[in-house]
PDB file of C-alpha atoms and ligand atoms in Angstrom:
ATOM      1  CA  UNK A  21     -20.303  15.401  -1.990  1.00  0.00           C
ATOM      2  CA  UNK A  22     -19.581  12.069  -2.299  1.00  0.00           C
ATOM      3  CA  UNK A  23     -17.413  10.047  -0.203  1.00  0.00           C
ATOM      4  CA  UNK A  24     -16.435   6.355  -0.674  1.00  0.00           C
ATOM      5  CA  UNK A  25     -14.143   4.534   2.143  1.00  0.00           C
ATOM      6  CA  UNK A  26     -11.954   1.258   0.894  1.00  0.00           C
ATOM      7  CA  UNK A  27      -9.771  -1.219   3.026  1.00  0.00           C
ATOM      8  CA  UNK A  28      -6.816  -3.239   1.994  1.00  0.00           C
ATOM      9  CA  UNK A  29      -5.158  -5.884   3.145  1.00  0.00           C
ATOM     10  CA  UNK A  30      -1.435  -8.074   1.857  1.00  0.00           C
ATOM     11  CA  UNK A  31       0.482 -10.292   3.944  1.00  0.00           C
ATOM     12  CA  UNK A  32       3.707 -11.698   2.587  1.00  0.00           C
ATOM     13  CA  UNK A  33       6.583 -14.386   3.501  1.00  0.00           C
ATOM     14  CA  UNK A  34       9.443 -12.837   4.371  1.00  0.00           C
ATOM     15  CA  UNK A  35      12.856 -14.846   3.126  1.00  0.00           C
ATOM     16  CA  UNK A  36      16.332 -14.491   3.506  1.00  0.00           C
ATOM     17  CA  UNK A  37      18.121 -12.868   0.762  1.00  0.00           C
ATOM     18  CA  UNK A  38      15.761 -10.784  -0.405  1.00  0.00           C
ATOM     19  CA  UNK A  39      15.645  -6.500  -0.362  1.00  0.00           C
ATOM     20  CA  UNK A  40      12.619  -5.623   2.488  1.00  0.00           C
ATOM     21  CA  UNK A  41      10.996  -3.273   0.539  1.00  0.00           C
ATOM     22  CA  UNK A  42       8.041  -1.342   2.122  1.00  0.00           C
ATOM     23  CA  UNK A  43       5.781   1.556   1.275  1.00  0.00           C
ATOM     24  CA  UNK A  44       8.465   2.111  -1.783  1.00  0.00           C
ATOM     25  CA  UNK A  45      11.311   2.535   0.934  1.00  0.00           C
ATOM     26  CA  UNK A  46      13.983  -0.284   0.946  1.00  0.00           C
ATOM     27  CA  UNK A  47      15.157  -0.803   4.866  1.00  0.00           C
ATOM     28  CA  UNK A  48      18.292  -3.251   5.560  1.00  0.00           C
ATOM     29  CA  UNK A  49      17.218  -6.370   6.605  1.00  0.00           C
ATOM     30  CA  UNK A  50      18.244 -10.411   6.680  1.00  0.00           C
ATOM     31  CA  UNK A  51      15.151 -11.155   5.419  1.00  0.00           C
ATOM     32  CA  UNK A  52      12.570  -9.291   2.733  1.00  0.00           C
ATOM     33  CA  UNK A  53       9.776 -10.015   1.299  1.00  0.00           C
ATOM     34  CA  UNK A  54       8.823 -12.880  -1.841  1.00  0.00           C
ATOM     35  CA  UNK A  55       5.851 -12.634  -4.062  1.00  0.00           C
ATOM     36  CA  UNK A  56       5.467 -12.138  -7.916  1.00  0.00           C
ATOM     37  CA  UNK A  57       6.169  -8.570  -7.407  1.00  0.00           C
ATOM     38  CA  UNK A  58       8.846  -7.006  -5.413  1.00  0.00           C
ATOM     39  CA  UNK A  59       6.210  -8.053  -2.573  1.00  0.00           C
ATOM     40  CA  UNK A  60       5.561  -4.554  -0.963  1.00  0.00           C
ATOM     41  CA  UNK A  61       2.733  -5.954   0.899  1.00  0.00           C
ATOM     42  CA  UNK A  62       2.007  -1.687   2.076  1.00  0.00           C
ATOM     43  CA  UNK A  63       1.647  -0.873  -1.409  1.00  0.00           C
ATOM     44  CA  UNK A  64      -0.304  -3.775  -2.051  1.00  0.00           C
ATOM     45  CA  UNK A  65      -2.846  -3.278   0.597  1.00  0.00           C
ATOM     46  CA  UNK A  66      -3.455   0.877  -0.739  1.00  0.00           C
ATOM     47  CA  UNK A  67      -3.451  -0.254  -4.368  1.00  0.00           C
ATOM     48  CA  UNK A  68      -6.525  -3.122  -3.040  1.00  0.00           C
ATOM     49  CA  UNK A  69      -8.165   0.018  -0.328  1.00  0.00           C
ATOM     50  CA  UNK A  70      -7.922   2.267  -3.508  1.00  0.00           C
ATOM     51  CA  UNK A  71      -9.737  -0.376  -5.815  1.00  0.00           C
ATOM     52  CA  UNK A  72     -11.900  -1.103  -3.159  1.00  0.00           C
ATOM     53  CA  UNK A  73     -13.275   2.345  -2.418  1.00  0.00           C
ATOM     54  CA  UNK A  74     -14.138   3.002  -6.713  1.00  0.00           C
ATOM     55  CA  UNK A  75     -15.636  -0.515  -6.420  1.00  0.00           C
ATOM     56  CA  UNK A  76     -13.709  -1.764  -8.793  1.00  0.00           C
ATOM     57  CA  UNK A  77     -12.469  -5.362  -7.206  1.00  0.00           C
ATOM     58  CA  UNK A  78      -8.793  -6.062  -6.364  1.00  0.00           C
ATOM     59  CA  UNK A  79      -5.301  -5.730  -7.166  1.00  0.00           C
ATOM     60  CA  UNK A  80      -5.449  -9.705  -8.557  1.00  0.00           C
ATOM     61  CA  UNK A  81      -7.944  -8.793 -10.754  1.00  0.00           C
ATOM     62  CA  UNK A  82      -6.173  -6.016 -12.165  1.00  0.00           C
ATOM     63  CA  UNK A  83      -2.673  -6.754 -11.949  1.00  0.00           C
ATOM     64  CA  UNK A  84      -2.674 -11.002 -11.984  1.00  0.00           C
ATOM     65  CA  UNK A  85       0.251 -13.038 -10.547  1.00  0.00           C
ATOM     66  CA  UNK A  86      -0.243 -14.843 -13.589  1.00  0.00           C
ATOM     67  CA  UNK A  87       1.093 -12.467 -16.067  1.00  0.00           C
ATOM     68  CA  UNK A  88       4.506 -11.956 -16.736  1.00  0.00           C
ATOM     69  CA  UNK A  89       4.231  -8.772 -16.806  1.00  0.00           C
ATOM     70  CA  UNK A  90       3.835  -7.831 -12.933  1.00  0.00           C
ATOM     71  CA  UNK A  91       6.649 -10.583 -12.707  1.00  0.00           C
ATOM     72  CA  UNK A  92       9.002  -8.541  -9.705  1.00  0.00           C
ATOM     73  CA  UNK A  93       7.414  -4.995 -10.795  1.00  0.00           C
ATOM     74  CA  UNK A  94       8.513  -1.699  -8.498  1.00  0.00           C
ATOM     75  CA  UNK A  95       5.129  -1.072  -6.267  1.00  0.00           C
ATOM     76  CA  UNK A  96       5.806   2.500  -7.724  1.00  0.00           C
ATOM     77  CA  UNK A  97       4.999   0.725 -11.181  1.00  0.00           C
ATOM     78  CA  UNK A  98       1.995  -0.528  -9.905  1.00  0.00           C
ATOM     79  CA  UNK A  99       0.281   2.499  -7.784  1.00  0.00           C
ATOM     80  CA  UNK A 100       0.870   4.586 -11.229  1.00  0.00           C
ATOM     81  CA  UNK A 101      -1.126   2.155 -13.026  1.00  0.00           C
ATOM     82  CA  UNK A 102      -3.739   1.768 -10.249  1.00  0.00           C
ATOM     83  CA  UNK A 103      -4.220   5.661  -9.920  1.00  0.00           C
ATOM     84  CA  UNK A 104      -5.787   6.292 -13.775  1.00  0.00           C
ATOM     85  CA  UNK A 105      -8.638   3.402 -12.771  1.00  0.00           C
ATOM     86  CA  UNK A 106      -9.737   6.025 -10.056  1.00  0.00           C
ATOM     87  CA  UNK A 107      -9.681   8.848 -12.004  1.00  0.00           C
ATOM     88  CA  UNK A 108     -12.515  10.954 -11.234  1.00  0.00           C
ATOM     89  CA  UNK A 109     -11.980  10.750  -7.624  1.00  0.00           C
ATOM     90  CA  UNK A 110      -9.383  12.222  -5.325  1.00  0.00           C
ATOM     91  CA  UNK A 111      -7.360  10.655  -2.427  1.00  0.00           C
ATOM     92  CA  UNK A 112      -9.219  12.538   0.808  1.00  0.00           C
ATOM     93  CA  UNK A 113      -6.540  10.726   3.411  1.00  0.00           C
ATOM     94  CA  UNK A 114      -4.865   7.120   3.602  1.00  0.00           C
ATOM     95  CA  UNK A 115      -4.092   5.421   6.771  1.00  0.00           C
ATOM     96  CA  UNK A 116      -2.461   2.383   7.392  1.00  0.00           C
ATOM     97  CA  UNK A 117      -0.719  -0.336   9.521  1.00  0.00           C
ATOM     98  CA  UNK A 118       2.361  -2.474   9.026  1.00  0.00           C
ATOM     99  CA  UNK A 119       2.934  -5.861  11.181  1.00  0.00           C
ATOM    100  CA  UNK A 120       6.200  -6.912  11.251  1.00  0.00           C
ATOM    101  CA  UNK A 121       8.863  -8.059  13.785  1.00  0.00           C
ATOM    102  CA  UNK A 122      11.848  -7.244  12.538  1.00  0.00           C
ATOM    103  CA  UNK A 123      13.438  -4.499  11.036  1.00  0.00           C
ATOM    104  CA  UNK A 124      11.799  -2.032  12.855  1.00  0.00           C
ATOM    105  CA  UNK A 125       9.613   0.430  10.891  1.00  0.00           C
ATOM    106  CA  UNK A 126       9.830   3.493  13.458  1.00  0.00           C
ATOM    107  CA  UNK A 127      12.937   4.826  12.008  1.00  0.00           C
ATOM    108  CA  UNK A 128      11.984   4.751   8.764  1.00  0.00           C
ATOM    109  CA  UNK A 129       8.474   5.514   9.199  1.00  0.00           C
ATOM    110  CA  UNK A 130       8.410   9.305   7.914  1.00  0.00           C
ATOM    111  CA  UNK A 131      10.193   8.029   4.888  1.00  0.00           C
ATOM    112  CA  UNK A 132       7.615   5.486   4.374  1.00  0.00           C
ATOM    113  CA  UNK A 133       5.268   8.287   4.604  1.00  0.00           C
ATOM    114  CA  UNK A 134       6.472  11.090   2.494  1.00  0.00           C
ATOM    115  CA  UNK A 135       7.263   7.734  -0.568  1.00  0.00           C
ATOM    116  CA  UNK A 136       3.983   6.770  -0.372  1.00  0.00           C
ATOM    117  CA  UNK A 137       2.368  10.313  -0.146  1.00  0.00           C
ATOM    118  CA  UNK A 138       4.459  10.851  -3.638  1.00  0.00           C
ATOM    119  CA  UNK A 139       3.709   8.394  -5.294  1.00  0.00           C
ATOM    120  CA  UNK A 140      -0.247   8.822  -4.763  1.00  0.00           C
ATOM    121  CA  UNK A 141       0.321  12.178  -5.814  1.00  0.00           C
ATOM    122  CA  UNK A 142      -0.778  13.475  -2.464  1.00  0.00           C
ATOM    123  CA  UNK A 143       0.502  16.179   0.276  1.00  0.00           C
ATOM    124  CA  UNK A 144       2.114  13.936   3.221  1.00  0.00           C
ATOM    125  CA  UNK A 145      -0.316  15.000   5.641  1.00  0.00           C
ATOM    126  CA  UNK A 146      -2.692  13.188   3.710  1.00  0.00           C
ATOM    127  CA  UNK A 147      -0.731   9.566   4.915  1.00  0.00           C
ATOM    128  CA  UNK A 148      -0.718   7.906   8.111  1.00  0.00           C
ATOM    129  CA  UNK A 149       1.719   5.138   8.439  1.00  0.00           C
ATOM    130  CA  UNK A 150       1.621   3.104  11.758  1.00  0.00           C
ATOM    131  CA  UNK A 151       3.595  -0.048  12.660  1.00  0.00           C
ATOM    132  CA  UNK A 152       3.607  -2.566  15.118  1.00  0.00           C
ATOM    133  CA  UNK A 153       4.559  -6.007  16.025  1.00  0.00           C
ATOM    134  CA  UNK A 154       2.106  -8.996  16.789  1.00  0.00           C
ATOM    135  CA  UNK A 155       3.664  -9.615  20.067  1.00  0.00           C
ATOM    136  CA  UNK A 156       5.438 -13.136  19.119  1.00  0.00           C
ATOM    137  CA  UNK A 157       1.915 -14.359  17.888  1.00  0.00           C
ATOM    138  CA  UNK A 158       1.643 -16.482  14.294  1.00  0.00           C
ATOM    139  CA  UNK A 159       3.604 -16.422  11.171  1.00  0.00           C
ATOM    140  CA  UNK A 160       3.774 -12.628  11.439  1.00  0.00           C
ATOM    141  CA  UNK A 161       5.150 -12.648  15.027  1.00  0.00           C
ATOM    142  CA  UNK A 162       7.881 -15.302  14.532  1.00  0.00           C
ATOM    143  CA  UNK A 163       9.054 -13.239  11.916  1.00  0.00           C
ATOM    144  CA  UNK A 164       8.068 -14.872   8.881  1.00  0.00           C
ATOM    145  CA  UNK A 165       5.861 -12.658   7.351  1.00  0.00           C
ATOM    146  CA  UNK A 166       4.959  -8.848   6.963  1.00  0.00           C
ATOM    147  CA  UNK A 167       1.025  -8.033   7.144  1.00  0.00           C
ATOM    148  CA  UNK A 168      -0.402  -4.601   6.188  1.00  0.00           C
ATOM    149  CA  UNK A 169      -3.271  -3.008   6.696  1.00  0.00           C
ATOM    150  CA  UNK A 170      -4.939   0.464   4.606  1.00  0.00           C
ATOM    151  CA  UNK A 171      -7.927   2.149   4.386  1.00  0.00           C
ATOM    152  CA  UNK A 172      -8.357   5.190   1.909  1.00  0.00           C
ATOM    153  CA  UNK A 173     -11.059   7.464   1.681  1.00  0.00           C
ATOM    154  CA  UNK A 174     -11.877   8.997  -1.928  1.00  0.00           C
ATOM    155  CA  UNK A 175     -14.116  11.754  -3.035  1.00  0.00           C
ATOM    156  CA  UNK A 176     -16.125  11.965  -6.208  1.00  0.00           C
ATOM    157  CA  UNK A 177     -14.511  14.872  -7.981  1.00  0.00           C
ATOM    158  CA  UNK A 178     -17.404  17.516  -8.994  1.00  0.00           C
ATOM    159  CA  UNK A 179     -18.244  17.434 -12.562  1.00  0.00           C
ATOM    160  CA  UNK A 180     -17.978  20.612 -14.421  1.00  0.00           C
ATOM    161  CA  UNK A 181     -21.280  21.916 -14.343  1.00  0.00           C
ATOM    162  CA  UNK A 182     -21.224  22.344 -10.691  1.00  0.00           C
ATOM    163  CA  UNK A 183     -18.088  24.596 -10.070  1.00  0.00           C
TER     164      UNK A 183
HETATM  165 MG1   MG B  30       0.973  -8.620  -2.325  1.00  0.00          MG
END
């Protein structure tokens, strides 16, 4: 058995005027999230823990803010294009930790949860999806940006010879 632990991390600005998209799940809010994408920083950080635990670098390397083509793509769009460049391993458990002020996550938490859990293809209880604030502190705590945090744990899928 072979196990192989990754960690991500994506912090974004958050702006006025745009949708706050997190985890997939858009949650009303005055201010949402800017980057070249629709700037789901949660997504971000499992697509970079996912990449991470294959070894195979970053989300910038595989999806660049440079191309047009990731120019304000769904995070959905993005995890199903991440997935195939881990085949041969399968999602064990995800866990992960949003930092934001404002809108609060705890309502919509087990939405977050079950949306990410589908689009990895995975049961729910396979997602963790915790939230805080950072207590006033930094960019993050005035309520300027969102920070998240994952770590995903993959295992090697067994080749055929061994079932
Ligand atoms: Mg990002």
């Amino acid at each position: 058995m072979s196990l192989r632990i990754g960690h991500g991390y994506d912090l974004h600005r958050l702006v006025p005027g745009r949708p706050f998209v997190i985890g997939g799940v858009e949650i009303p809010s005055e201010r949402g999230p800017i980057g070249h994408s629709d700037g789901d920083a949660l997504v971000h950080a499992v697509i970079d823990a996912l990449l991470g635990a294959a070894g195979l670098g970053d989300i910038g390397m595989h999806f660049p803010d440079t191309d047009p083509a990731w120019s304000g793509v769904a995070g959905s769009t993005l995890i199903s294009e991440a997935l195939p460049l881990v085949d041969g391993y399968h999602i064990v458990n995800v866990d992960t930790t949003i930092i934001v002020e404002q809108p609060k996550i705890a309502p919509h938490r087990e939405a977050i949860r079950r949306r990410l859990a589908q689009m990895l293809s995975i049961e729910v209880a396979q997602v963790n999806v915790k939230a805080k604030t950072n207590e006033g502190c930094d960019a993050t705590g005035a309520g300027d940006a969102i920070a998240c945090f994952a770590v995903v744990l993959l295992e090697e899928e067994q080749s055929e010879a061994w079932l």
